[in-house]
Coordinates of N, CA and C in Angstrom, one line a residue:
X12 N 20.3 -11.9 40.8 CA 19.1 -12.3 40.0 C 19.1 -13.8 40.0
X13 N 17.6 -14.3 40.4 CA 17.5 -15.7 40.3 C 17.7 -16.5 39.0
X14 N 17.5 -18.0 38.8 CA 17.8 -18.5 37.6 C 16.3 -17.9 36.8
X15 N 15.3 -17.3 37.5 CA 13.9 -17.4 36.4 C 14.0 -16.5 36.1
X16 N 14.7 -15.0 36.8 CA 14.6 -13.8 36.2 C 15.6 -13.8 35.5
X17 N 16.6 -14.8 35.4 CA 17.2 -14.6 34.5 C 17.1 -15.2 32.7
X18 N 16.3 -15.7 32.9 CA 15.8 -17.2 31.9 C 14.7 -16.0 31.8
X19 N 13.6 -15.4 32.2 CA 12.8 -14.7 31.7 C 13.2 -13.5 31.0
X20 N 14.2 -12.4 31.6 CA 15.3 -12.2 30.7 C 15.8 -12.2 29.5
X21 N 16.5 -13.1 29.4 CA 17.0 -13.9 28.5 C 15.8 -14.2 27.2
X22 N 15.0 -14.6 27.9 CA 14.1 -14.8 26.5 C 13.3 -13.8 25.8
X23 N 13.1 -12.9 26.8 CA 12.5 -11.2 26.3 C 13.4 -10.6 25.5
X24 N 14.6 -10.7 25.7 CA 16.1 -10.6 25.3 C 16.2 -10.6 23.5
X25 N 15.8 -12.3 23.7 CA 15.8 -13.3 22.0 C 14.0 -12.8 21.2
X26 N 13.4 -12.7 22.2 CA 12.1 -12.5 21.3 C 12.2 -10.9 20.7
X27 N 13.0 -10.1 21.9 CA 12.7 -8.7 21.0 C 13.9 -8.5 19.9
X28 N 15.0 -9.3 20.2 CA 16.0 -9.4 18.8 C 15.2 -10.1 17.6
X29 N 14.7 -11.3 17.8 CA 13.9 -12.3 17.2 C 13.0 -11.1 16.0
X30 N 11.8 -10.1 16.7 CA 11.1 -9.6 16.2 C 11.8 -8.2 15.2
X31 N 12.7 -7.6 16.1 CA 13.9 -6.6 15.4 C 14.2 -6.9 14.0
X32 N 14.6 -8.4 13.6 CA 15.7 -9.0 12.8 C 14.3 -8.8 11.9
X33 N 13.2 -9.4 12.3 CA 11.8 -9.5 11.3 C 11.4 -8.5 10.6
X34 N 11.4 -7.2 11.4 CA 10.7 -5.9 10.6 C 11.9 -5.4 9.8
X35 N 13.2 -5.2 10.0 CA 14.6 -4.9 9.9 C 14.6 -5.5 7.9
X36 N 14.3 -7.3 8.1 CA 14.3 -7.9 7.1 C 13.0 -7.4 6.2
X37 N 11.9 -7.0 6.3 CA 11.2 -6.3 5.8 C 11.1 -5.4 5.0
X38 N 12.0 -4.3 6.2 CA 12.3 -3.2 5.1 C 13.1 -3.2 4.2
X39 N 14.3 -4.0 4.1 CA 15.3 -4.1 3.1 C 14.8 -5.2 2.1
X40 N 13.4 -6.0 2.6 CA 13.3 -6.6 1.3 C 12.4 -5.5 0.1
X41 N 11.6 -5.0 0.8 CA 10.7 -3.9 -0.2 C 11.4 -2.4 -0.4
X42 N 12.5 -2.2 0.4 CA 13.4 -0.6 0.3 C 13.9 -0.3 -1.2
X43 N 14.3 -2.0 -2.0 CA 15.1 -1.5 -3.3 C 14.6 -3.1 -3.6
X44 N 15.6 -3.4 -5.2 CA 14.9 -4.4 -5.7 C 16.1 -5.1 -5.1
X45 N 15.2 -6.4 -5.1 CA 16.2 -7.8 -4.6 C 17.6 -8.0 -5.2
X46 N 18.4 -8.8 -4.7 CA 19.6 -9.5 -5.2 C 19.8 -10.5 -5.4
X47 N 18.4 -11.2 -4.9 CA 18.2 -12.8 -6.2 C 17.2 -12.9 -7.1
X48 N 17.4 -13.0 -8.2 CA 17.0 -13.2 -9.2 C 15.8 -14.4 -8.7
X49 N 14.3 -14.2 -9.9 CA 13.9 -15.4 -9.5 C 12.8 -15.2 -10.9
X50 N 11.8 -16.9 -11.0 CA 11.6 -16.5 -11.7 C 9.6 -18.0 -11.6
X51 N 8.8 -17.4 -11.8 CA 7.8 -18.4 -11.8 C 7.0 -18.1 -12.8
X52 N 6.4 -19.1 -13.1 CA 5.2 -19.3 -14.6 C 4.3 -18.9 -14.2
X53 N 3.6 -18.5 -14.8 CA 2.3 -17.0 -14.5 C 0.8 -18.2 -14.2
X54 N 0.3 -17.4 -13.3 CA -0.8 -18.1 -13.0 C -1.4 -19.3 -11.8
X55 N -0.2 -19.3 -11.2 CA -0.7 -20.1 -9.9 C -1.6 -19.2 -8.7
X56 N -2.0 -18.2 -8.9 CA -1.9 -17.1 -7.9 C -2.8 -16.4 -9.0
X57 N -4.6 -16.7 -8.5 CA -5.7 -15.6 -8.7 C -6.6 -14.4 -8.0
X58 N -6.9 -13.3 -8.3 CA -8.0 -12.4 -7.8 C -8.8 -13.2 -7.3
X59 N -9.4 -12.9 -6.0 CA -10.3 -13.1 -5.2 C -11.0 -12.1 -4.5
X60 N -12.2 -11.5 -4.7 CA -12.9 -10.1 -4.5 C -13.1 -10.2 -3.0
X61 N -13.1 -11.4 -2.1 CA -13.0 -11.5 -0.7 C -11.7 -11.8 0.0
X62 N -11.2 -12.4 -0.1 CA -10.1 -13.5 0.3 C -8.8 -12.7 -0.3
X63 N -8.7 -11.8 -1.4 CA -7.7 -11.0 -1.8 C -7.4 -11.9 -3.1
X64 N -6.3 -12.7 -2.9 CA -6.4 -14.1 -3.5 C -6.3 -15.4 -3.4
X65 N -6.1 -16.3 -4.6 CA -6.2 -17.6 -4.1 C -5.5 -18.4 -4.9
X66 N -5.1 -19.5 -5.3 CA -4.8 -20.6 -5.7 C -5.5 -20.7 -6.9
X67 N -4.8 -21.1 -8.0 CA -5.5 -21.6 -9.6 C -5.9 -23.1 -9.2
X68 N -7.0 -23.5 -9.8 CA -6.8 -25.0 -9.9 C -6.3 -25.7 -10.8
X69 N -5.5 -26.5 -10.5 CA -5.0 -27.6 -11.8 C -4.1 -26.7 -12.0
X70 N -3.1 -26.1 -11.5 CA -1.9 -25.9 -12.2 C -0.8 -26.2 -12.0
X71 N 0.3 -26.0 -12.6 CA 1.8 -26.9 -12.5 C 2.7 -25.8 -13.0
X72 N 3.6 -25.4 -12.8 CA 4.9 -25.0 -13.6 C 5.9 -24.9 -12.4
X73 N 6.9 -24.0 -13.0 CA 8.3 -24.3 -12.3 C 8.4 -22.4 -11.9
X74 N 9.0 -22.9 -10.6 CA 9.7 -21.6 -9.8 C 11.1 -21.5 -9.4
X75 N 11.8 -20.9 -10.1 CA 13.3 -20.4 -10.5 C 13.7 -19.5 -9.2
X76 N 15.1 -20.1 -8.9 CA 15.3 -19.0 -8.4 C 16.7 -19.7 -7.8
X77 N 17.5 -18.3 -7.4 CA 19.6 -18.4 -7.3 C 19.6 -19.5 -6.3
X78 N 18.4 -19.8 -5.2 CA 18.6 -20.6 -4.1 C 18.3 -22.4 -4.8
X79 N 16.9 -22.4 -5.4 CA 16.4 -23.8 -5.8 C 15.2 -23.4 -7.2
X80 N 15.0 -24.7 -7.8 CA 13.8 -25.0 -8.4 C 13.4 -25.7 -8.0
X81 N 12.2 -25.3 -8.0 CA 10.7 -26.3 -7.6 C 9.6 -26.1 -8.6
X82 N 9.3 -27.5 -8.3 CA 7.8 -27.7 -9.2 C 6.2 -27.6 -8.3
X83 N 5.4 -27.2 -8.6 CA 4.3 -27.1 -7.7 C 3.2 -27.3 -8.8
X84 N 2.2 -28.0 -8.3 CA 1.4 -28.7 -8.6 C -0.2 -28.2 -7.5
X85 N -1.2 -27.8 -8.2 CA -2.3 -27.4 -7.6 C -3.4 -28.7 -7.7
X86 N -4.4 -28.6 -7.2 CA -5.4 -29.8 -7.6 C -7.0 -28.8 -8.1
X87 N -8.1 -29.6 -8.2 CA -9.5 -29.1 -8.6 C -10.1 -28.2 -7.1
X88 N -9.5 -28.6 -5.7 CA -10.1 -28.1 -4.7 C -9.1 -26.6 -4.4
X89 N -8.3 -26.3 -5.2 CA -7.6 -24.9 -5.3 C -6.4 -25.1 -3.9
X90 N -6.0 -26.2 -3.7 CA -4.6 -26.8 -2.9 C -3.9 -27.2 -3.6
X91 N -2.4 -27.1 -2.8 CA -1.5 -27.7 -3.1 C -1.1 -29.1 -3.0
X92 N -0.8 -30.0 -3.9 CA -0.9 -31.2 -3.9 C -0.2 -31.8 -2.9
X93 N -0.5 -32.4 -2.1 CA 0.0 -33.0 -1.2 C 0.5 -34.6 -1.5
X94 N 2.2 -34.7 -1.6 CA 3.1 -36.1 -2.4 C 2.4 -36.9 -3.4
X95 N 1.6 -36.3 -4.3 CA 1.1 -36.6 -5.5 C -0.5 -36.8 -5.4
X96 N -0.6 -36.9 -4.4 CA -2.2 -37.2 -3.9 C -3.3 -35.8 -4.2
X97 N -4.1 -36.0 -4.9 CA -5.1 -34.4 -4.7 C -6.6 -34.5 -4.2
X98 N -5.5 -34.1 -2.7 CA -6.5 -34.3 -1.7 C -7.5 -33.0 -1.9
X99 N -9.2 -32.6 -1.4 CA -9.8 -31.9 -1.1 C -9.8 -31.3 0.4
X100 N -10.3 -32.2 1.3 CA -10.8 -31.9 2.6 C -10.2 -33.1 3.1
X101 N -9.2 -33.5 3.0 CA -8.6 -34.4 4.5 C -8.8 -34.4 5.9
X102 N -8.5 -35.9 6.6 CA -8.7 -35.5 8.0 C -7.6 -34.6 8.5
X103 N -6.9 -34.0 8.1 CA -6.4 -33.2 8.9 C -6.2 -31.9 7.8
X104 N -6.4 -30.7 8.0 CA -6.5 -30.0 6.9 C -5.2 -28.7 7.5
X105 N -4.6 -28.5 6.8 CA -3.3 -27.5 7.2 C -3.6 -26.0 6.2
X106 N -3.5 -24.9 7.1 CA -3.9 -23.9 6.4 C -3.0 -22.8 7.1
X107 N -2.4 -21.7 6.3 CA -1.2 -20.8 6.7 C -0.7 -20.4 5.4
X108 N 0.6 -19.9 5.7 CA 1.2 -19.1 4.2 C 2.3 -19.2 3.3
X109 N 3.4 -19.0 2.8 CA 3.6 -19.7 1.8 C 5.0 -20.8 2.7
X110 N 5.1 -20.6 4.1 CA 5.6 -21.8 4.7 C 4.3 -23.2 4.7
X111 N 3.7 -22.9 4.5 CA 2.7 -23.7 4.9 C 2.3 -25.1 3.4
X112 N 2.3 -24.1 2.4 CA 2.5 -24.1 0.6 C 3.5 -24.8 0.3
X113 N 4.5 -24.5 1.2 CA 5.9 -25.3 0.8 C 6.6 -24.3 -0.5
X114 N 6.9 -22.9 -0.2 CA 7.8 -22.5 -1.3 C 8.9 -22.6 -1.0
X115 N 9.5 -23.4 -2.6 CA 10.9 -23.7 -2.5 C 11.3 -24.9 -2.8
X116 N 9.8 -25.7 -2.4 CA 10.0 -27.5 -2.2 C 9.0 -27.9 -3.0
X117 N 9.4 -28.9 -3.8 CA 8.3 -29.9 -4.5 C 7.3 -30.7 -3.6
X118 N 6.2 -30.8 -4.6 CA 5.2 -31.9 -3.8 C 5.2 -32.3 -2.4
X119 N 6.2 -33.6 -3.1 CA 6.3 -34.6 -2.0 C 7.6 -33.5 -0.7
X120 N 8.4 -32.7 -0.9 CA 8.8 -32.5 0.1 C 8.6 -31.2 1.3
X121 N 6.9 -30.5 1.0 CA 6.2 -29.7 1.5 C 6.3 -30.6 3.0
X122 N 6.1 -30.2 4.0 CA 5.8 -30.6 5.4 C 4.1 -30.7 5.5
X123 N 3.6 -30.9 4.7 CA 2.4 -31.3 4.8 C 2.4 -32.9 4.0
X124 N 3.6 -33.0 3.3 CA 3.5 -34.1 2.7 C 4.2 -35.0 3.3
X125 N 5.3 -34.5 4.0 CA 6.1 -35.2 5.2 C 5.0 -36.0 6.0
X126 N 4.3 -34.9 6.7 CA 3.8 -35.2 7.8 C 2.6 -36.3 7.6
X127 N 1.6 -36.1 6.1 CA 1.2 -37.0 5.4 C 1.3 -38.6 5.4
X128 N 2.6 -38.7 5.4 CA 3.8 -40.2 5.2 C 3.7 -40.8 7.1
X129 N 4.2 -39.6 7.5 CA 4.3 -40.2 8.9 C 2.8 -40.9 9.4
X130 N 1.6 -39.6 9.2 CA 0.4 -40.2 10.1 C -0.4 -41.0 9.5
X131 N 0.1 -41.6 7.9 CA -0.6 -42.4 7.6 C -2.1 -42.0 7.2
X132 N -2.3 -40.5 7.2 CA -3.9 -40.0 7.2 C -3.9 -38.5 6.0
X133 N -4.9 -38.8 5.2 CA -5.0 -37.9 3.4 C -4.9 -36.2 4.4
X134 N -4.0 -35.2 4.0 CA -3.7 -34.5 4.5 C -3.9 -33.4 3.6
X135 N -5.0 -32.0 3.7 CA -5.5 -31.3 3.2 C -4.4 -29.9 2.7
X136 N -3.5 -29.6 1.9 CA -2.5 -28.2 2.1 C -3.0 -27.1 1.4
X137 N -3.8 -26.1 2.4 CA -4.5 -25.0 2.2 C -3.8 -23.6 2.1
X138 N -2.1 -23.7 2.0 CA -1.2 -22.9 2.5 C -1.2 -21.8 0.9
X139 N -1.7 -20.5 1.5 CA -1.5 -19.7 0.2 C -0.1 -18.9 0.5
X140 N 0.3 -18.3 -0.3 CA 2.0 -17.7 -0.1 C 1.2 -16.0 -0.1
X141 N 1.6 -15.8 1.0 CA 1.8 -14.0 1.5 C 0.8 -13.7 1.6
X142 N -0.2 -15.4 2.6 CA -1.7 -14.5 2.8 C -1.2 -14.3 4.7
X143 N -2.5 -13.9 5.2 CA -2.5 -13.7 6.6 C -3.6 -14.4 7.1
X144 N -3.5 -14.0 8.8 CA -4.8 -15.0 9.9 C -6.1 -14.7 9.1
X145 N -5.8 -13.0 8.7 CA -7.2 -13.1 9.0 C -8.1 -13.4 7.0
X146 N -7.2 -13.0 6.7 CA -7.5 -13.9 5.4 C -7.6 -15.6 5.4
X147 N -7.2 -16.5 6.3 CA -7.4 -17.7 6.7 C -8.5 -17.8 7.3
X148 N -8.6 -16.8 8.0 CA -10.3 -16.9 8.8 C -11.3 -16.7 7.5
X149 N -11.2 -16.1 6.6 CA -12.6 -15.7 6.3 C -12.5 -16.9 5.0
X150 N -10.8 -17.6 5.0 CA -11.2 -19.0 3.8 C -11.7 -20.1 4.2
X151 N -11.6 -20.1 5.6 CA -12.1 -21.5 6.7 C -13.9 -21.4 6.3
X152 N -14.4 -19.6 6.5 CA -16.2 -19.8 6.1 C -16.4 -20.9 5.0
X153 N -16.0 -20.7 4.1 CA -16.9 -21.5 3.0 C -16.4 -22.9 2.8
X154 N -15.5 -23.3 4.0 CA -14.7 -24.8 3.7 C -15.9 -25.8 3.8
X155 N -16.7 -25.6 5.2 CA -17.4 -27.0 5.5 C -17.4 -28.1 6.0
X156 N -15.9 -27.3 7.4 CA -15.4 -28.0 7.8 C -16.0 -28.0 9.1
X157 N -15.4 -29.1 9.9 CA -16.2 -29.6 11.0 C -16.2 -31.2 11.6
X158 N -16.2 -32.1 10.3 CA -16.4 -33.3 10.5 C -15.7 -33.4 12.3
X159 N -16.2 -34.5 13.2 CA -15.7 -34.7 14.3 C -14.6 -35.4 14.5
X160 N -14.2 -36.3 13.1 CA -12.9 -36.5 12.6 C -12.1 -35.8 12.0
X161 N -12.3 -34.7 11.6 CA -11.5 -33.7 10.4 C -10.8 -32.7 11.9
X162 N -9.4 -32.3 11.7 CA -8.1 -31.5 12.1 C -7.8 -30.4 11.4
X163 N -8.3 -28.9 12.1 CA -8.2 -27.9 11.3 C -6.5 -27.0 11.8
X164 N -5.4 -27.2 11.2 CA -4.3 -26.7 11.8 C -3.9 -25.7 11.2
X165 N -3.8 -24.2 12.1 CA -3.8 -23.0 11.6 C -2.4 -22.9 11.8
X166 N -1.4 -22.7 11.1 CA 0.2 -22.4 11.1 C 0.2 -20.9 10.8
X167 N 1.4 -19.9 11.4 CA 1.3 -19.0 11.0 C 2.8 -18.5 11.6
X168 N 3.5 -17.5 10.8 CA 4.7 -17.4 11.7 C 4.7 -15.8 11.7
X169 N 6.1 -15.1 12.6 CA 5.4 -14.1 13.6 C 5.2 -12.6 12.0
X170 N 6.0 -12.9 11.0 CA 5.6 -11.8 10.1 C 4.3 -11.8 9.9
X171 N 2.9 -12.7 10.0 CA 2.0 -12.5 9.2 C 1.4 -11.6 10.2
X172 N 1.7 -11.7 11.1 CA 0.8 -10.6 12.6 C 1.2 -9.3 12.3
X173 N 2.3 -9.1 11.3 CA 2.4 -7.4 11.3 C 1.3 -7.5 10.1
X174 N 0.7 -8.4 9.1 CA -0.3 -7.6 8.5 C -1.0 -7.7 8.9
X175 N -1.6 -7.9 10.1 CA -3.2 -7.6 10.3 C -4.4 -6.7 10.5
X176 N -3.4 -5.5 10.5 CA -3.9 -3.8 10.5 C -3.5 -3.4 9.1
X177 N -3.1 -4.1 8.1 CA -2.8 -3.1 7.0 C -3.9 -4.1 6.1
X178 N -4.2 -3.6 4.7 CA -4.8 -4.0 4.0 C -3.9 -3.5 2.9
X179 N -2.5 -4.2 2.6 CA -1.5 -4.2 1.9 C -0.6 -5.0 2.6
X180 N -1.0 -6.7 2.2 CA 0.7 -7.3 3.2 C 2.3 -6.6 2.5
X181 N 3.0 -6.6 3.5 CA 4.5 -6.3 3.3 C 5.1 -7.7 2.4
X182 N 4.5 -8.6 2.2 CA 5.5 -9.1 1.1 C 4.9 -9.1 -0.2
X183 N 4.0 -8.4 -0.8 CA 2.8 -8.4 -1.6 C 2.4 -7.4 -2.2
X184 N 2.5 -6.9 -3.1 CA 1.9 -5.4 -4.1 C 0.5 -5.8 -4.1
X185 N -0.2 -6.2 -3.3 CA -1.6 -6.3 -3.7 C -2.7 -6.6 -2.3
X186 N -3.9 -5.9 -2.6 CA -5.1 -5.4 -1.6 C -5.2 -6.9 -1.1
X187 N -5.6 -6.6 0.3 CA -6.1 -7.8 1.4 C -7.2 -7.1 2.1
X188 N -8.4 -8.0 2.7 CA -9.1 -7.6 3.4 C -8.2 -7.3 4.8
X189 N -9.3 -6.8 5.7 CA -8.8 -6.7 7.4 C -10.0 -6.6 8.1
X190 N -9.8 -6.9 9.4 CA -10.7 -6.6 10.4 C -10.2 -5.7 11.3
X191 N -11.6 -5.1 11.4 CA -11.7 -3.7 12.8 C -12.3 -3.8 13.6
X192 N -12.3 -4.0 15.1 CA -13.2 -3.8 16.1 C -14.5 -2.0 15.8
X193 N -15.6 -2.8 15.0 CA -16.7 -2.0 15.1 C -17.7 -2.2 16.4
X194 N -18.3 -1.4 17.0 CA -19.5 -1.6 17.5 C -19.0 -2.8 18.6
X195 N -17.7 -3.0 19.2 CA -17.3 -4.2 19.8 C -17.6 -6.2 18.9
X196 N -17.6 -5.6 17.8 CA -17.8 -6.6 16.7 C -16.8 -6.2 15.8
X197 N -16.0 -7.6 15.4 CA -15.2 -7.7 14.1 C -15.9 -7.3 13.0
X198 N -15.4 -6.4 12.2 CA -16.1 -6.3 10.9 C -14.8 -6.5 9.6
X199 N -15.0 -6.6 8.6 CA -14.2 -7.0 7.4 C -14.5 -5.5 6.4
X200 N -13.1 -5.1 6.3 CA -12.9 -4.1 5.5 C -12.6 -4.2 4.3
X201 N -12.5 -3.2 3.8 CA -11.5 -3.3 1.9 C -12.3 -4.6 0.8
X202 N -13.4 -5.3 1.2 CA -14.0 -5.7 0.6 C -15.1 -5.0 -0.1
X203 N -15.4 -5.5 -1.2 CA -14.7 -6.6 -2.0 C -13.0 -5.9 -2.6
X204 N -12.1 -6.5 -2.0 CA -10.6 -6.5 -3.1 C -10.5 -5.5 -4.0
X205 N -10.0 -4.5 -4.0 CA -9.7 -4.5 -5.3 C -8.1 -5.3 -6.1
X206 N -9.1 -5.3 -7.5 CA -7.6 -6.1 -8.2 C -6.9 -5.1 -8.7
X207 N -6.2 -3.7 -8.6 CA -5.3 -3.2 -9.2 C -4.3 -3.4 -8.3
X208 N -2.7 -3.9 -8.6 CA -1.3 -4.3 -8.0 C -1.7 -2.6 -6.6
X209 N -1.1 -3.2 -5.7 CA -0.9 -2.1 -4.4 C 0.3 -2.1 -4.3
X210 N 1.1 -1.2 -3.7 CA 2.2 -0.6 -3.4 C 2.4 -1.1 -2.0
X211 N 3.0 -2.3 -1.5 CA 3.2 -2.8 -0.1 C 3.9 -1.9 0.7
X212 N 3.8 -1.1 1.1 CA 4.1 0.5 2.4 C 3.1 1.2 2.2
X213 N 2.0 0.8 1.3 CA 0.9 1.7 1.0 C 0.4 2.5 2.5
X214 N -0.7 3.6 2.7 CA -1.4 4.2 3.7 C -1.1 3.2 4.5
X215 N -1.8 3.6 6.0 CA -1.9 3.3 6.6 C -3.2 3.0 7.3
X216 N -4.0 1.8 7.6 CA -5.7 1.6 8.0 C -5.9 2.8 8.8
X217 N -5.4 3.4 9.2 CA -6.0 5.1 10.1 C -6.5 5.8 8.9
X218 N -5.7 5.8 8.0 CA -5.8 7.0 6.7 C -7.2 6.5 5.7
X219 N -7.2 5.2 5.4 CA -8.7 4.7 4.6 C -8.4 3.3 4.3
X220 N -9.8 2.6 4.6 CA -9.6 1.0 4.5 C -9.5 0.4 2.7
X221 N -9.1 1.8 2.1 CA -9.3 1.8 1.0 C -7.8 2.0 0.4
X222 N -7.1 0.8 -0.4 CA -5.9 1.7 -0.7 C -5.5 2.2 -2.4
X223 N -5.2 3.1 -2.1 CA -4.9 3.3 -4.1 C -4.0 2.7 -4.6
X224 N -3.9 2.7 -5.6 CA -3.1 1.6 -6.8 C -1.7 2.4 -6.6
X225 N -0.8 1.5 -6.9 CA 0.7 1.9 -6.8 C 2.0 1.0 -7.1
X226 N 2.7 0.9 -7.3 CA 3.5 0.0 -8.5 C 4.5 -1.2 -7.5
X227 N 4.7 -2.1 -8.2 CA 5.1 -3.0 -7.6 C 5.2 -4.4 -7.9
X228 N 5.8 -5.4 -8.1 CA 6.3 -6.6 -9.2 C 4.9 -7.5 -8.5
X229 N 4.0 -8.0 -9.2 CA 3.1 -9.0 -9.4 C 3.1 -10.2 -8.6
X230 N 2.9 -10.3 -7.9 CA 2.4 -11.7 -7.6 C 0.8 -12.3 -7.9
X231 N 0.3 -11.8 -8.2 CA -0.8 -12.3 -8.9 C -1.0 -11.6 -9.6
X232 N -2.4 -11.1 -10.2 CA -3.3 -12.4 -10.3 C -4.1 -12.2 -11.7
X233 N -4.6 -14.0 -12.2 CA -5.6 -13.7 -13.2 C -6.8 -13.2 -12.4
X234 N -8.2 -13.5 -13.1 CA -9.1 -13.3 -12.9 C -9.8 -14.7 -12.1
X235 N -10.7 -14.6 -11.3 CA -11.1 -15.7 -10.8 C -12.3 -16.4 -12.0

């Protein structure tokens, strides 16, 4: 075997361990209740009849938990404050999920606020925790973005791709839209939301784009 087939190999090797470890960690986080304690102030995290949910504006409190506390801080444009600044629509606008939000890390030490410091340019943090692409797609419609100076950077890491066919994410008791190839056209399902908590192993999109209510610790939400 040459060095490519073996390097190609090798890396088929690490991506299907890579993805194994991912679904593996999945089930054992939703199978039974956790073993770290945790603990956040209600209301950062609202109903949204499209989008599933969103961001409070203007809010602040503390999130507890065996690993760290952090403080997090929202602004009027329903982002995360980026190193004290409350930016709207920056030239460069960062949108993904709660890597993206920075959970875990204060303000200033989100990677959006890092990266802020380095390029010297007001940097947008659109990052909701335990949303997906395609819930990113349908937040991008009403942004108004475009400017020929404005940088739309979509982050995403490889768990959000297993929600894209369910309309119940796996870290989440609660309804998300989805898209389906209709008529060879994307269409958006499970809209509008419903707000009763979902059971994350809920059906399956074969069974109905509709899912029933079923129990499961809150992450959101008030009302919008």
């Amino acid at each position: 075997m040459n060095l490519r087939s073996s390097l190609y190999a090798g890396g088929l090797f690490v991506a299907g361990l890579t993805v194994a470890l991912g679904v593996a960690e999945a089930v054992l986080r939703f199978s039974g209740p956790s073993a770290q304690a945790q603990h956040m102030d209600a209301g950062l995290i609202e109903h949204h009849p499209r989008f599933g949910w969103q961001l409070a504006k203007n809010w602040q409190g503390t999130h507890e938990h065996d690993d760290y506390t952090a403080q997090y801080r929202t602004t009027p444009f329903r982002t995360r404050t980026t190193g004290g600044v409350a930016h709207g629509a920056g030239d460069l606008v960062l949108i993904g999920d709660s890597f993206t939000f920075g959970l875990g890390v204060t303000d200033d030490a989100t990677f959006a606020a890092l990266l802020q410091d380095v390029a010297k340019h007001p940097i947008s943090n659109h990052g909701l925790p335990a949303s997906s692409p395609d819930q990113h797609l349908l937040r991008l419609e009403p942004m108004n973005l475009g400017r020929t100076e404005q940088l739309v950077m979509l982050i995403y890491l490889g768990n959000d791709l297993l929600d894209l066919t369910r309309t119940v994410p796996l870290q989440a008791p609660h309804a998300k839209p989805r898209y389906a190839l209709r008529d060879n056209r994307l269409s958006v399902l499970n809209v509008p939301v419903p707000k009763t908590p979902q059971h994350p192993m809920g059906p399956s999109p074969s069974t109905s784009s509709k899912v029933p209510s079923g129990t499961g610790h809150s992450l959101c939400c008030n009302s919008s």
